[in-house]
Amino acid sequence: ELKVEQNPLFLSMQEGKNYTIYCNYSTTSDRLYWYRQDPGKSLESLFVLLSNGAVKQEGRLMASLDTKARLSTLHITAAVHDLSATYFCAVAVSGGGSNYKLTFGKGTLLTVNP
Amino acid sequence: DGGITQSPKYLFRKEGQNVTLSCEQNLNHDAMYWYRQDPGQGLRLIYYSQIVNDFQKGDIAEGYSVSREKKESFPLTVTSAQKNPTAFYLCATRQTGTYEQYFGPGTRLTVT
């Protein structure tokens, strides 16, 4: 059974600081997703990482994937209050044929304080 | 106006009643998914469907049923057999050959 572990689960940081969220998973996969969720809202796609060594950046967020270590990171640079949200990683596993399903981590609740 | 609609946004039911959650999409996507989210938890897959008239169980299918009679629609029925039905339910879609899953706005179900 695929397990996806995120840490930390709770992160309180000051504006302007840097930090990294980690996502470890237990079985082979070459596709990893990062999502953002605001309170009471649905999920917003941030990044899709498709291969070993993939790195993607959008604004103050940068995600990377190491499939050999089964590890993805989401790095936050110079945090601002608007980044406060819950961040999920999700790992894709084949459901047969061209289908696949996602297994999610429990999420990291990020609070950025002034 | 393209996208995924889930209705209603909030749903209240008494214990022992079946309830059906709606998911409709006009993105022309082939695959559709149902997830459940509990407070402080990630999403867990209930059912998914790659094509019309075909669907597979996810990780927590017990107490749920689905149908896929039309490409645009993938309703989820929460039956009285589901022991803890109170949760936030999210529908998602994906186009075959692509990697992105797009999520609907969700339905918050409360059963008392």
CSV table of C-alpha atoms in Angstrom, one decimal:
chain,number,residue,atom,x,y,z
A,1,GLU,CA,0.0,0.0,0.0
A,2,LEU,CA,1.4,3.4,-1.0
A,3,LYS,CA,2.1,5.7,1.9
A,4,VAL,CA,2.7,9.4,1.4
A,5,GLU,CA,4.1,11.4,4.3
A,6,GLN,CA,4.4,15.1,4.6
A,7,ASN,CA,6.4,17.0,7.2
A,8,PRO,CA,5.9,19.2,8.9
A,9,LEU,CA,2.2,18.9,9.3
A,10,PHE,CA,2.0,22.4,10.9
A,11,LEU,CA,4.3,25.3,10.0
A,12,SER,CA,4.2,28.7,11.4
A,13,MET,CA,6.7,31.1,9.9
A,14,GLN,CA,7.5,34.8,9.8
A,15,GLU,CA,7.1,36.9,6.7
A,16,GLY,CA,10.3,37.1,4.8
A,17,LYS,CA,11.7,33.8,5.9
A,18,ASN,CA,12.4,30.7,3.9
A,19,TYR,CA,11.3,27.1,4.6
A,20,THR,CA,10.9,23.7,3.0
A,21,ILE,CA,8.0,21.2,3.1
A,22,TYR,CA,9.0,17.6,2.5
A,23,CYS,CA,7.0,14.8,0.9
A,24,ASN,CA,8.2,11.2,1.1
A,25,TYR,CA,6.4,8.3,-0.6
A,26,SER,CA,6.8,4.6,-0.2
A,27,THR,CA,6.6,3.1,-3.8
A,28,THR,CA,7.9,3.8,-7.2
A,29,SER,CA,6.2,6.7,-9.0
A,30,ASP,CA,7.4,9.2,-11.6
A,31,ARG,CA,4.6,11.7,-11.1
A,32,LEU,CA,4.0,13.9,-8.2
A,33,TYR,CA,1.6,16.8,-7.6
A,34,TRP,CA,1.4,19.7,-5.3
A,35,TYR,CA,-1.9,21.4,-4.4
A,36,ARG,CA,-2.9,24.4,-2.3
A,37,GLN,CA,-6.2,24.5,-0.3
A,38,ASP,CA,-7.6,27.6,1.3
A,39,PRO,CA,-10.0,27.1,4.3
A,40,GLY,CA,-13.3,25.7,3.2
A,41,LYS,CA,-12.3,25.7,-0.5
A,42,SER,CA,-11.4,23.2,-3.1
A,43,LEU,CA,-7.9,22.3,-4.3
A,44,GLU,CA,-5.8,24.4,-6.6
A,45,SER,CA,-3.1,22.8,-8.6
A,46,LEU,CA,0.4,24.3,-8.1
A,47,PHE,CA,2.8,21.9,-9.8
A,48,VAL,CA,3.0,18.6,-11.6
A,49,LEU,CA,6.4,17.0,-11.5
A,50,LEU,CA,6.9,14.3,-14.2
A,51,SER,CA,10.4,13.0,-14.0
A,52,ASN,CA,13.4,12.6,-11.8
A,53,GLY,CA,15.2,15.9,-11.2
A,54,ALA,CA,12.2,17.9,-12.2
A,55,VAL,CA,12.1,21.4,-10.8
A,56,LYS,CA,9.3,23.9,-11.2
A,57,GLN,CA,9.0,27.4,-9.8
A,58,GLU,CA,6.1,29.8,-9.6
A,59,GLY,CA,6.6,33.1,-7.7
A,60,ARG,CA,7.9,32.3,-4.2
A,61,LEU,CA,7.3,28.6,-4.5
A,62,MET,CA,9.6,26.0,-6.0
A,63,ALA,CA,9.0,22.3,-6.2
A,64,SER,CA,11.5,19.5,-6.9
A,65,LEU,CA,11.3,15.7,-7.4
A,66,ASP,CA,13.9,13.0,-6.6
A,67,THR,CA,12.4,9.7,-7.7
A,68,LYS,CA,15.3,7.7,-6.5
A,69,ALA,CA,15.0,9.0,-3.0
A,70,ARG,CA,11.2,9.0,-3.3
A,71,LEU,CA,11.2,12.6,-2.1
A,72,SER,CA,9.7,15.9,-3.2
A,73,THR,CA,10.2,19.3,-1.7
A,74,LEU,CA,8.2,22.5,-1.8
A,75,HIS,CA,10.5,25.4,-1.0
A,76,ILE,CA,9.0,28.7,0.1
A,77,THR,CA,11.2,31.8,-0.4
A,78,ALA,CA,10.6,35.1,1.5
A,79,ALA,CA,7.2,34.1,2.7
A,80,VAL,CA,4.2,36.5,2.6
A,81,HIS,CA,0.9,36.3,4.4
A,82,ASP,CA,-0.9,35.4,1.2
A,83,LEU,CA,0.9,32.0,1.2
A,84,SER,CA,-1.0,30.9,4.3
A,85,ALA,CA,-2.9,27.8,3.3
A,86,THR,CA,-2.7,24.0,3.5
A,87,TYR,CA,-0.4,22.4,1.0
A,88,PHE,CA,-0.8,18.8,-0.2
A,89,CYS,CA,1.4,16.5,-2.1
A,90,ALA,CA,-0.1,13.6,-4.0
A,91,VAL,CA,1.6,10.7,-5.8
A,92,ALA,CA,0.3,9.0,-8.9
A,93,VAL,CA,0.0,5.2,-9.2
A,94,SER,CA,-1.2,3.3,-12.2
A,95,GLY,CA,-4.8,2.2,-12.0
A,96,GLY,CA,-4.4,0.0,-15.1
A,97,GLY,CA,-4.1,1.1,-18.7
A,98,SER,CA,-4.0,4.8,-19.1
A,99,ASN,CA,-5.7,5.4,-15.9
A,100,TYR,CA,-4.1,6.3,-12.6
A,101,LYS,CA,-5.1,7.4,-9.2
A,102,LEU,CA,-3.6,9.8,-6.7
A,103,THR,CA,-2.7,9.1,-3.1
A,104,PHE,CA,-2.5,12.3,-0.9
A,105,GLY,CA,-0.4,13.2,2.0
A,106,LYS,CA,-2.1,14.7,5.1
A,107,GLY,CA,-1.2,18.2,4.2
A,108,THR,CA,0.9,20.9,5.7
A,109,LEU,CA,-0.9,23.8,7.3
A,110,LEU,CA,1.2,26.9,6.7
A,111,THR,CA,0.6,30.1,8.6
A,112,VAL,CA,2.7,33.1,7.7
A,113,ASN,CA,2.8,35.7,10.5
A,114,PRO,CA,3.7,39.4,10.0
B,1,ASP,CA,-18.9,28.9,-18.7
B,2,GLY,CA,-16.7,25.9,-18.5
B,3,GLY,CA,-15.8,23.9,-15.4
B,4,ILE,CA,-16.9,21.4,-12.8
B,5,THR,CA,-20.0,22.0,-10.8
B,6,GLN,CA,-21.0,20.2,-7.6
B,7,SER,CA,-24.3,20.7,-5.9
B,8,PRO,CA,-25.4,21.5,-3.4
B,9,LYS,CA,-22.5,23.3,-1.6
B,10,TYR,CA,-23.9,22.2,1.8
B,11,LEU,CA,-26.1,19.1,2.4
B,12,PHE,CA,-27.7,18.0,5.6
B,13,ARG,CA,-29.2,14.5,6.1
B,14,LYS,CA,-30.5,12.4,8.9
B,15,GLU,CA,-28.7,9.1,9.7
B,16,GLY,CA,-30.1,6.2,7.8
B,17,GLN,CA,-31.0,8.1,4.7
B,18,ASN,CA,-29.2,7.7,1.4
B,19,VAL,CA,-28.1,10.9,-0.3
B,20,THR,CA,-26.8,11.6,-3.8
B,21,LEU,CA,-24.1,14.2,-4.5
B,22,SER,CA,-24.0,15.7,-8.0
B,23,CYS,CA,-20.9,16.2,-10.1
B,24,GLU,CA,-21.3,17.7,-13.6
B,25,GLN,CA,-18.5,18.8,-16.0
B,26,ASN,CA,-18.5,20.5,-19.4
B,27,LEU,CA,-14.7,20.2,-20.0
B,28,ASN,CA,-15.2,17.1,-22.1
B,29,HIS,CA,-12.9,15.2,-19.9
B,30,ASP,CA,-13.0,11.4,-19.9
B,31,ALA,CA,-11.9,10.6,-16.4
B,32,MET,CA,-13.8,11.5,-13.3
B,33,TYR,CA,-13.0,11.0,-9.6
B,34,TRP,CA,-14.6,11.2,-6.2
B,35,TYR,CA,-12.6,12.0,-3.1
B,36,ARG,CA,-13.5,12.4,0.6
B,37,GLN,CA,-11.7,14.8,2.9
B,38,ASP,CA,-12.0,14.7,6.7
B,39,PRO,CA,-10.8,17.6,8.9
B,40,GLY,CA,-7.0,17.8,9.1
B,41,GLN,CA,-6.7,15.0,6.6
B,42,GLY,CA,-5.7,14.6,3.0
B,43,LEU,CA,-8.0,13.4,0.3
B,44,ARG,CA,-8.9,9.7,0.0
B,45,LEU,CA,-10.2,8.2,-3.3
B,46,ILE,CA,-13.7,6.7,-3.2
B,47,TYR,CA,-14.4,5.8,-6.9
B,48,TYR,CA,-13.1,6.7,-10.3
B,49,SER,CA,-14.3,6.3,-13.9
B,50,GLN,CA,-12.2,6.4,-17.0
B,51,ILE,CA,-15.1,6.1,-19.5
B,52,VAL,CA,-18.8,6.0,-19.6
B,53,ASN,CA,-20.4,2.9,-18.1
B,54,ASP,CA,-17.2,1.9,-16.4
B,55,PHE,CA,-15.9,2.7,-12.9
B,56,GLN,CA,-13.5,1.3,-10.3
B,57,LYS,CA,-13.4,1.3,-6.6
B,58,GLY,CA,-10.9,3.5,-4.9
B,59,ASP,CA,-9.4,3.1,-1.4
B,60,ILE,CA,-12.5,3.7,0.6
B,61,ALA,CA,-15.5,2.5,-1.6
B,62,GLU,CA,-17.5,0.7,1.1
B,63,GLY,CA,-20.8,2.4,1.8
B,64,TYR,CA,-20.7,4.4,-1.5
B,65,SER,CA,-22.0,3.8,-5.0
B,66,VAL,CA,-21.6,5.6,-8.3
B,67,SER,CA,-22.9,5.6,-11.9
B,68,ARG,CA,-21.4,6.9,-15.1
B,69,GLU,CA,-24.3,6.9,-17.7
B,70,LYS,CA,-23.1,10.1,-19.3
B,71,LYS,CA,-19.7,11.5,-19.9
B,72,GLU,CA,-20.6,14.8,-18.2
B,73,SER,CA,-22.0,13.3,-15.0
B,74,PHE,CA,-20.6,11.2,-12.2
B,75,PRO,CA,-23.1,11.2,-9.2
B,76,LEU,CA,-22.0,9.7,-5.9
B,77,THR,CA,-24.6,8.0,-3.6
B,78,VAL,CA,-23.7,7.9,0.1
B,79,THR,CA,-25.7,5.0,1.5
B,80,SER,CA,-26.8,4.3,5.0
B,81,ALA,CA,-24.1,1.6,5.1
B,82,GLN,CA,-21.4,4.3,5.3
B,83,LYS,CA,-20.6,4.5,9.0
B,84,ASN,CA,-19.1,8.0,9.1
B,85,PRO,CA,-20.5,10.0,6.1
B,86,THR,CA,-20.0,13.5,7.4
B,87,ALA,CA,-17.1,14.9,5.3
B,88,PHE,CA,-16.2,17.3,2.5
B,89,TYR,CA,-16.6,15.5,-0.9
B,90,LEU,CA,-14.6,16.6,-3.9
B,91,CYS,CA,-15.1,15.6,-7.5
B,92,ALA,CA,-12.3,15.9,-10.0
B,93,THR,CA,-11.8,15.4,-13.7
B,94,ARG,CA,-8.9,14.6,-16.1
B,95,GLN,CA,-8.5,14.4,-19.8
B,96,THR,CA,-7.0,11.2,-21.1
B,97,GLY,CA,-3.4,11.6,-22.0
B,98,THR,CA,-2.8,14.5,-19.7
B,99,TYR,CA,-1.7,14.6,-16.1
B,100,GLU,CA,-3.7,17.4,-14.5
B,101,GLN,CA,-6.7,16.6,-12.2
B,102,TYR,CA,-9.1,19.5,-11.9
B,103,PHE,CA,-11.2,19.8,-8.8
B,104,GLY,CA,-14.8,21.0,-8.3
B,105,PRO,CA,-15.8,23.3,-5.5
B,106,GLY,CA,-16.9,20.4,-3.2
B,107,THR,CA,-20.0,19.5,-1.2
B,108,ARG,CA,-19.9,19.5,2.5
B,109,LEU,CA,-22.2,16.7,3.8
B,110,THR,CA,-23.4,16.6,7.4
B,111,VAL,CA,-25.3,13.6,8.7
B,112,THR,CA,-26.8,13.7,12.2
